[in-house]
Every structure is written in structure tokens, then in C-alpha cells.
Amino acid sequence: RLPNRGFNNLFGKSFAVVSLARIQAAVDAKKLDAKETVTAEALVAAGVIRRVKDGVRVLSDGELKAKLAFDVAGASKAAIEKIEKAGGSVKLPEAAAAE
């Protein structure tokens, strides 16, 4: 028998992680509309992620050329900078914006 090790946070959240490169590829393939707001449901419908889990977190891997508006649960600081540099905007919940 092995002892139980580690800690499982009962209140921890599991996010679906998506990179800017995958989002740009979906825009280039016409799966995502650049005029619409990018939400978790839009990413599932486009086939970029499989399930929403506790929300979507955007990471800064890759470049973003399209001007997109995001409404997601979280985003890295570098991803927010890249999105705003491309002319887009990011809307985060108040709890995630405080972190």
C-alpha cells in the first residue's frame, strides 16, 4: 500500500487553456468570426476547445493579427498585451482582474 500524498484543493478551478496561435488559426480557417466576441461557447462551436470546464484561459503563445474582443474567465498579462496591440479588447470577471 502507498500512502496518500499531496493535496487536492476542493475549491480549485480547472480552466480550458487556449493559445493565441490556435485562435488565430481558427480565424484564418473562418471557424471564428472576427466581428463577434470570442467566448467559451464560440470556441467550443469552432472546435478550438472540447469543453468549457470552469472557464477559458487565454495564453500568449503565438501571434494574433485579427482585431478580436474576448469575454473569457482569464488571460495572461502577455496575452492581454498582444490582444490590445492587435487592436482588440479583453473582458475578464472582476475576481480574475484582481489577481
CSV table of N, CA and C in Angstrom, one decimal:
chain,number,residue,atom,x,y,z
A,1,ARG,N,0.8,-1.2,0.0
A,1,ARG,CA,0.0,0.0,0.0
A,1,ARG,C,0.9,1.2,0.0
A,2,LEU,N,0.4,2.2,-0.7
A,2,LEU,CA,1.1,3.5,-0.7
A,2,LEU,C,0.4,4.6,0.0
A,3,PRO,N,1.1,5.4,0.7
A,3,PRO,CA,0.4,6.5,1.5
A,3,PRO,C,-0.1,7.5,0.5
A,4,ASN,N,-1.2,8.2,1.0
A,4,ASN,CA,-1.7,9.3,0.2
A,4,ASN,C,-0.8,10.5,0.3
A,5,ARG,N,-0.4,11.1,-0.8
A,5,ARG,CA,0.5,12.2,-0.8
A,5,ARG,C,-0.2,13.3,-1.6
A,6,GLY,N,0.2,14.5,-1.2
A,6,GLY,CA,-0.2,15.7,-1.9
A,6,GLY,C,-1.5,16.3,-1.4
A,7,PHE,N,-2.1,17.2,-2.1
A,7,PHE,CA,-3.2,17.9,-1.7
A,7,PHE,C,-4.1,18.2,-2.9
A,8,ASN,N,-5.4,17.9,-2.7
A,8,ASN,CA,-6.4,18.2,-3.8
A,8,ASN,C,-7.3,19.3,-3.3
A,9,ASN,N,-7.2,20.5,-3.9
A,9,ASN,CA,-8.0,21.6,-3.5
A,9,ASN,C,-9.4,21.4,-4.0
A,10,LEU,N,-10.3,21.4,-3.0
A,10,LEU,CA,-11.7,21.2,-3.4
A,10,LEU,C,-12.3,22.4,-4.1
A,11,PHE,N,-11.7,23.5,-3.9
A,11,PHE,CA,-12.2,24.8,-4.5
A,11,PHE,C,-11.4,25.2,-5.7
A,12,GLY,N,-10.4,24.5,-6.1
A,12,GLY,CA,-9.6,24.8,-7.2
A,12,GLY,C,-10.4,24.8,-8.5
A,13,LYS,N,-10.1,25.6,-9.4
A,13,LYS,CA,-10.8,25.6,-10.7
A,13,LYS,C,-9.9,25.0,-11.8
A,14,SER,N,-10.5,24.4,-12.7
A,14,SER,CA,-9.8,23.8,-13.9
A,14,SER,C,-10.3,24.5,-15.1
A,15,PHE,N,-9.3,25.2,-15.8
A,15,PHE,CA,-9.6,26.0,-16.9
A,15,PHE,C,-9.3,25.3,-18.2
A,16,ALA,N,-10.0,25.5,-19.3
A,16,ALA,CA,-9.7,25.1,-20.6
A,16,ALA,C,-8.7,26.1,-21.1
A,17,VAL,N,-7.5,25.7,-21.5
A,17,VAL,CA,-6.4,26.6,-21.9
A,17,VAL,C,-6.3,26.7,-23.4
A,18,VAL,N,-6.2,27.9,-23.9
A,18,VAL,CA,-6.1,28.0,-25.4
A,18,VAL,C,-5.1,29.1,-25.7
A,19,SER,N,-4.3,28.9,-26.7
A,19,SER,CA,-3.3,29.9,-27.1
A,19,SER,C,-3.8,30.8,-28.2
A,20,LEU,N,-3.1,32.0,-28.3
A,20,LEU,CA,-3.4,32.9,-29.3
A,20,LEU,C,-3.2,32.3,-30.7
A,21,ALA,N,-2.2,31.5,-30.8
A,21,ALA,CA,-1.9,30.9,-32.1
A,21,ALA,C,-3.1,30.0,-32.6
A,22,ARG,N,-3.7,29.3,-31.7
A,22,ARG,CA,-4.9,28.4,-32.1
A,22,ARG,C,-6.1,29.3,-32.4
A,23,ILE,N,-6.3,30.4,-31.7
A,23,ILE,CA,-7.4,31.3,-32.0
A,23,ILE,C,-7.2,31.9,-33.4
A,24,GLN,N,-5.9,32.4,-33.7
A,24,GLN,CA,-5.6,33.0,-35.0
A,24,GLN,C,-5.8,31.9,-36.1
A,25,ALA,N,-5.5,30.7,-35.9
A,25,ALA,CA,-5.7,29.7,-36.9
A,25,ALA,C,-7.2,29.4,-37.1
A,26,ALA,N,-8.0,29.5,-36.1
A,26,ALA,CA,-9.4,29.4,-36.3
A,26,ALA,C,-10.0,30.5,-37.0
A,27,VAL,N,-9.5,31.7,-36.8
A,27,VAL,CA,-9.9,32.9,-37.5
A,27,VAL,C,-9.5,32.8,-39.0
A,28,ASP,N,-8.3,32.3,-39.3
A,28,ASP,CA,-7.8,32.2,-40.6
A,28,ASP,C,-8.6,31.1,-41.4
A,29,ALA,N,-9.1,30.1,-40.7
A,29,ALA,CA,-9.8,29.0,-41.3
A,29,ALA,C,-11.3,29.3,-41.3
A,30,LYS,N,-11.7,30.6,-41.0
A,30,LYS,CA,-13.1,31.0,-41.0
A,30,LYS,C,-14.0,30.3,-40.0
A,31,LYS,N,-13.4,29.7,-39.0
A,31,LYS,CA,-14.2,29.0,-38.0
A,31,LYS,C,-14.7,30.0,-36.9
A,32,LEU,N,-13.9,31.0,-36.7
A,32,LEU,CA,-14.3,32.1,-35.8
A,32,LEU,C,-14.5,33.4,-36.5
A,33,ASP,N,-15.6,34.1,-36.2
A,33,ASP,CA,-15.9,35.3,-36.9
A,33,ASP,C,-15.2,36.4,-36.1
A,34,ALA,N,-14.4,37.2,-36.8
A,34,ALA,CA,-13.6,38.3,-36.2
A,34,ALA,C,-14.5,39.4,-35.7
A,35,LYS,N,-15.7,39.5,-36.2
A,35,LYS,CA,-16.6,40.6,-35.8
A,35,LYS,C,-17.3,40.3,-34.5
A,36,GLU,N,-17.4,39.0,-34.2
A,36,GLU,CA,-18.1,38.6,-33.0
A,36,GLU,C,-17.2,38.5,-31.8
A,37,THR,N,-17.8,38.6,-30.6
A,37,THR,CA,-17.0,38.4,-29.3
A,37,THR,C,-16.6,37.0,-29.2
A,38,VAL,N,-15.3,36.8,-28.8
A,38,VAL,CA,-14.8,35.4,-28.6
A,38,VAL,C,-15.2,35.0,-27.2
A,39,THR,N,-16.1,34.0,-27.0
A,39,THR,CA,-16.5,33.5,-25.7
A,39,THR,C,-16.2,32.0,-25.7
A,40,ALA,N,-16.4,31.4,-24.5
A,40,ALA,CA,-16.1,30.0,-24.4
A,40,ALA,C,-17.0,29.2,-25.3
A,41,GLU,N,-18.3,29.6,-25.4
A,41,GLU,CA,-19.2,28.8,-26.3
A,41,GLU,C,-18.8,29.0,-27.8
A,42,ALA,N,-18.3,30.1,-28.2
A,42,ALA,CA,-17.8,30.3,-29.5
A,42,ALA,C,-16.6,29.4,-29.8
A,43,LEU,N,-15.7,29.3,-28.8
A,43,LEU,CA,-14.5,28.4,-29.0
A,43,LEU,C,-14.9,27.0,-29.1
A,44,VAL,N,-15.9,26.5,-28.4
A,44,VAL,CA,-16.4,25.1,-28.5
A,44,VAL,C,-17.0,24.9,-29.8
A,45,ALA,N,-17.9,25.9,-30.3
A,45,ALA,CA,-18.6,25.7,-31.6
A,45,ALA,C,-17.6,25.7,-32.7
A,46,ALA,N,-16.5,26.4,-32.6
A,46,ALA,CA,-15.4,26.5,-33.6
A,46,ALA,C,-14.5,25.2,-33.6
A,47,GLY,N,-14.6,24.5,-32.5
A,47,GLY,CA,-13.7,23.3,-32.4
A,47,GLY,C,-12.3,23.6,-31.9
A,48,VAL,N,-12.1,24.8,-31.3
A,48,VAL,CA,-10.8,25.1,-30.8
A,48,VAL,C,-10.6,24.4,-29.4
A,49,ILE,N,-11.6,24.3,-28.6
A,49,ILE,CA,-11.6,23.5,-27.3
A,49,ILE,C,-12.7,22.5,-27.3
A,50,ARG,N,-12.6,21.5,-26.5
A,50,ARG,CA,-13.6,20.5,-26.4
A,50,ARG,C,-14.7,20.8,-25.5
A,51,ARG,N,-14.3,21.2,-24.3
A,51,ARG,CA,-15.3,21.6,-23.2
A,51,ARG,C,-14.9,22.8,-22.5
A,52,VAL,N,-15.8,23.5,-21.9
A,52,VAL,CA,-15.6,24.7,-21.2
A,52,VAL,C,-14.9,24.6,-19.8
A,53,LYS,N,-15.2,23.5,-19.1
A,53,LYS,CA,-14.7,23.3,-17.7
A,53,LYS,C,-15.2,24.4,-16.9
A,54,ASP,N,-14.3,25.1,-16.1
A,54,ASP,CA,-14.6,26.2,-15.3
A,54,ASP,C,-14.4,27.5,-16.0
A,55,GLY,N,-14.2,27.5,-17.2
A,55,GLY,CA,-13.9,28.7,-18.0
A,55,GLY,C,-12.7,28.6,-18.9
A,56,VAL,N,-12.5,29.6,-19.7
A,56,VAL,CA,-11.4,29.6,-20.7
A,56,VAL,C,-10.3,30.6,-20.2
A,57,ARG,N,-9.1,30.1,-20.3
A,57,ARG,CA,-7.9,31.0,-20.0
A,57,ARG,C,-7.1,31.1,-21.3
A,58,VAL,N,-6.8,32.3,-21.7
A,58,VAL,CA,-6.0,32.6,-22.9
A,58,VAL,C,-4.6,32.8,-22.6
A,59,LEU,N,-3.7,32.1,-23.3
A,59,LEU,CA,-2.2,32.2,-23.1
A,59,LEU,C,-1.6,32.9,-24.3
A,60,SER,N,-0.4,33.4,-24.1
A,60,SER,CA,0.2,34.3,-25.2
A,60,SER,C,1.0,33.5,-26.2
A,61,ASP,N,1.0,32.2,-26.3
A,61,ASP,CA,1.7,31.5,-27.3
A,61,ASP,C,1.3,31.9,-28.7
A,62,GLY,N,2.2,32.3,-29.6
A,62,GLY,CA,1.8,32.7,-30.9
A,62,GLY,C,1.5,34.2,-31.1
A,63,GLU,N,1.2,34.6,-32.3
A,63,GLU,CA,0.8,36.0,-32.6
A,63,GLU,C,-0.6,36.1,-33.0
A,64,LEU,N,-1.2,37.2,-32.7
A,64,LEU,CA,-2.6,37.5,-33.1
A,64,LEU,C,-2.6,38.7,-34.0
A,65,LYS,N,-3.2,38.5,-35.2
A,65,LYS,CA,-3.3,39.5,-36.2
A,65,LYS,C,-4.6,40.1,-36.3
A,66,ALA,N,-5.7,39.4,-35.9
A,66,ALA,CA,-7.0,39.8,-36.0
A,66,ALA,C,-7.4,40.7,-34.8
A,67,LYS,N,-8.3,41.7,-35.1
A,67,LYS,CA,-8.8,42.5,-34.0
A,67,LYS,C,-10.0,41.8,-33.4
A,68,LEU,N,-9.8,41.2,-32.2
A,68,LEU,CA,-10.9,40.4,-31.6
A,68,LEU,C,-11.2,41.0,-30.2
A,69,ALA,N,-12.5,40.8,-29.8
A,69,ALA,CA,-12.9,41.1,-28.5
A,69,ALA,C,-13.1,39.8,-27.7
A,70,PHE,N,-12.5,39.7,-26.6
A,70,PHE,CA,-12.6,38.5,-25.8
A,70,PHE,C,-13.4,38.7,-24.5
A,71,ASP,N,-14.3,37.7,-24.2
A,71,ASP,CA,-15.0,37.6,-23.0
A,71,ASP,C,-14.7,36.3,-22.4
A,72,VAL,N,-13.6,36.2,-21.6
A,72,VAL,CA,-13.2,34.9,-21.1
A,72,VAL,C,-12.9,35.0,-19.6
A,73,ALA,N,-12.7,33.8,-18.9
A,73,ALA,CA,-12.5,33.7,-17.5
A,73,ALA,C,-11.1,34.2,-17.1
A,74,GLY,N,-10.1,34.1,-17.9
A,74,GLY,CA,-8.8,34.6,-17.6
A,74,GLY,C,-7.9,34.7,-18.8
A,75,ALA,N,-6.8,35.5,-18.6
A,75,ALA,CA,-5.8,35.7,-19.6
A,75,ALA,C,-4.5,36.1,-19.0
A,76,SER,N,-3.4,35.6,-19.6
A,76,SER,CA,-2.1,36.0,-19.0
A,76,SER,C,-1.9,37.5,-19.4
A,77,LYS,N,-1.0,38.1,-18.7
A,77,LYS,CA,-0.7,39.5,-18.9
A,77,LYS,C,-0.1,39.7,-20.3
A,78,ALA,N,0.8,38.8,-20.7
A,78,ALA,CA,1.4,38.9,-22.1
A,78,ALA,C,0.3,38.7,-23.2
A,79,ALA,N,-0.7,37.8,-22.9
A,79,ALA,CA,-1.8,37.6,-23.9
A,79,ALA,C,-2.6,38.9,-24.0
A,80,ILE,N,-2.9,39.5,-22.9
A,80,ILE,CA,-3.7,40.8,-22.9
A,80,ILE,C,-2.9,41.9,-23.7
A,81,GLU,N,-1.6,41.9,-23.5
A,81,GLU,CA,-0.8,42.9,-24.2
A,81,GLU,C,-0.9,42.7,-25.7
A,82,LYS,N,-0.7,41.4,-26.1
A,82,LYS,CA,-0.8,41.1,-27.5
A,82,LYS,C,-2.1,41.3,-28.2
A,83,ILE,N,-3.2,41.1,-27.4
A,83,ILE,CA,-4.6,41.3,-27.9
A,83,ILE,C,-4.8,42.8,-28.1
A,84,GLU,N,-4.4,43.6,-27.1
A,84,GLU,CA,-4.6,45.0,-27.2
A,84,GLU,C,-3.7,45.7,-28.3
A,85,LYS,N,-2.5,45.1,-28.5
A,85,LYS,CA,-1.6,45.6,-29.5
A,85,LYS,C,-2.2,45.3,-30.9
A,86,ALA,N,-3.0,44.2,-31.1
A,86,ALA,CA,-3.6,43.9,-32.3
A,86,ALA,C,-4.9,44.7,-32.5
A,87,GLY,N,-5.3,45.5,-31.5
A,87,GLY,CA,-6.5,46.4,-31.6
A,87,GLY,C,-7.7,45.8,-30.9
A,88,GLY,N,-7.6,44.7,-30.2
A,88,GLY,CA,-8.7,44.0,-29.6
A,88,GLY,C,-8.9,44.4,-28.2
A,89,SER,N,-9.8,43.8,-27.5
A,89,SER,CA,-10.1,44.1,-26.1
A,89,SER,C,-10.3,42.8,-25.3
A,90,VAL,N,-10.1,42.8,-24.0
A,90,VAL,CA,-10.3,41.6,-23.2
A,90,VAL,C,-11.2,42.0,-22.0
A,91,LYS,N,-12.3,41.3,-21.8
A,91,LYS,CA,-13.2,41.5,-20.7
A,91,LYS,C,-13.1,40.3,-19.8
A,92,LEU,N,-12.7,40.5,-18.5
A,92,LEU,CA,-12.5,39.5,-17.6
A,92,LEU,C,-13.5,39.7,-16.4
A,93,PRO,N,-13.8,38.6,-15.7
A,93,PRO,CA,-14.6,38.8,-14.5
A,93,PRO,C,-13.8,39.6,-13.4
A,94,GLU,N,-14.5,40.2,-12.5
A,94,GLU,CA,-13.8,41.1,-11.5
A,94,GLU,C,-12.8,40.3,-10.7
A,95,ALA,N,-13.1,39.1,-10.3
A,95,ALA,CA,-12.2,38.3,-9.5
A,95,ALA,C,-10.9,38.0,-10.2
A,96,ALA,N,-11.0,37.7,-11.5
A,96,ALA,CA,-9.7,37.4,-12.2
A,96,ALA,C,-8.9,38.6,-12.5
A,97,ALA,N,-9.6,39.8,-12.6
A,97,ALA,CA,-8.9,41.0,-12.9
A,97,ALA,C,-8.1,41.5,-11.7
A,98,ALA,N,-8.5,41.1,-10.5
A,98,ALA,CA,-7.8,41.5,-9.3
A,98,ALA,C,-6.5,40.7,-9.1
A,99,GLU,N,-6.4,39.5,-9.7
A,99,GLU,CA,-5.2,38.7,-9.5
A,99,GLU,C,-4.0,39.2,-10.1
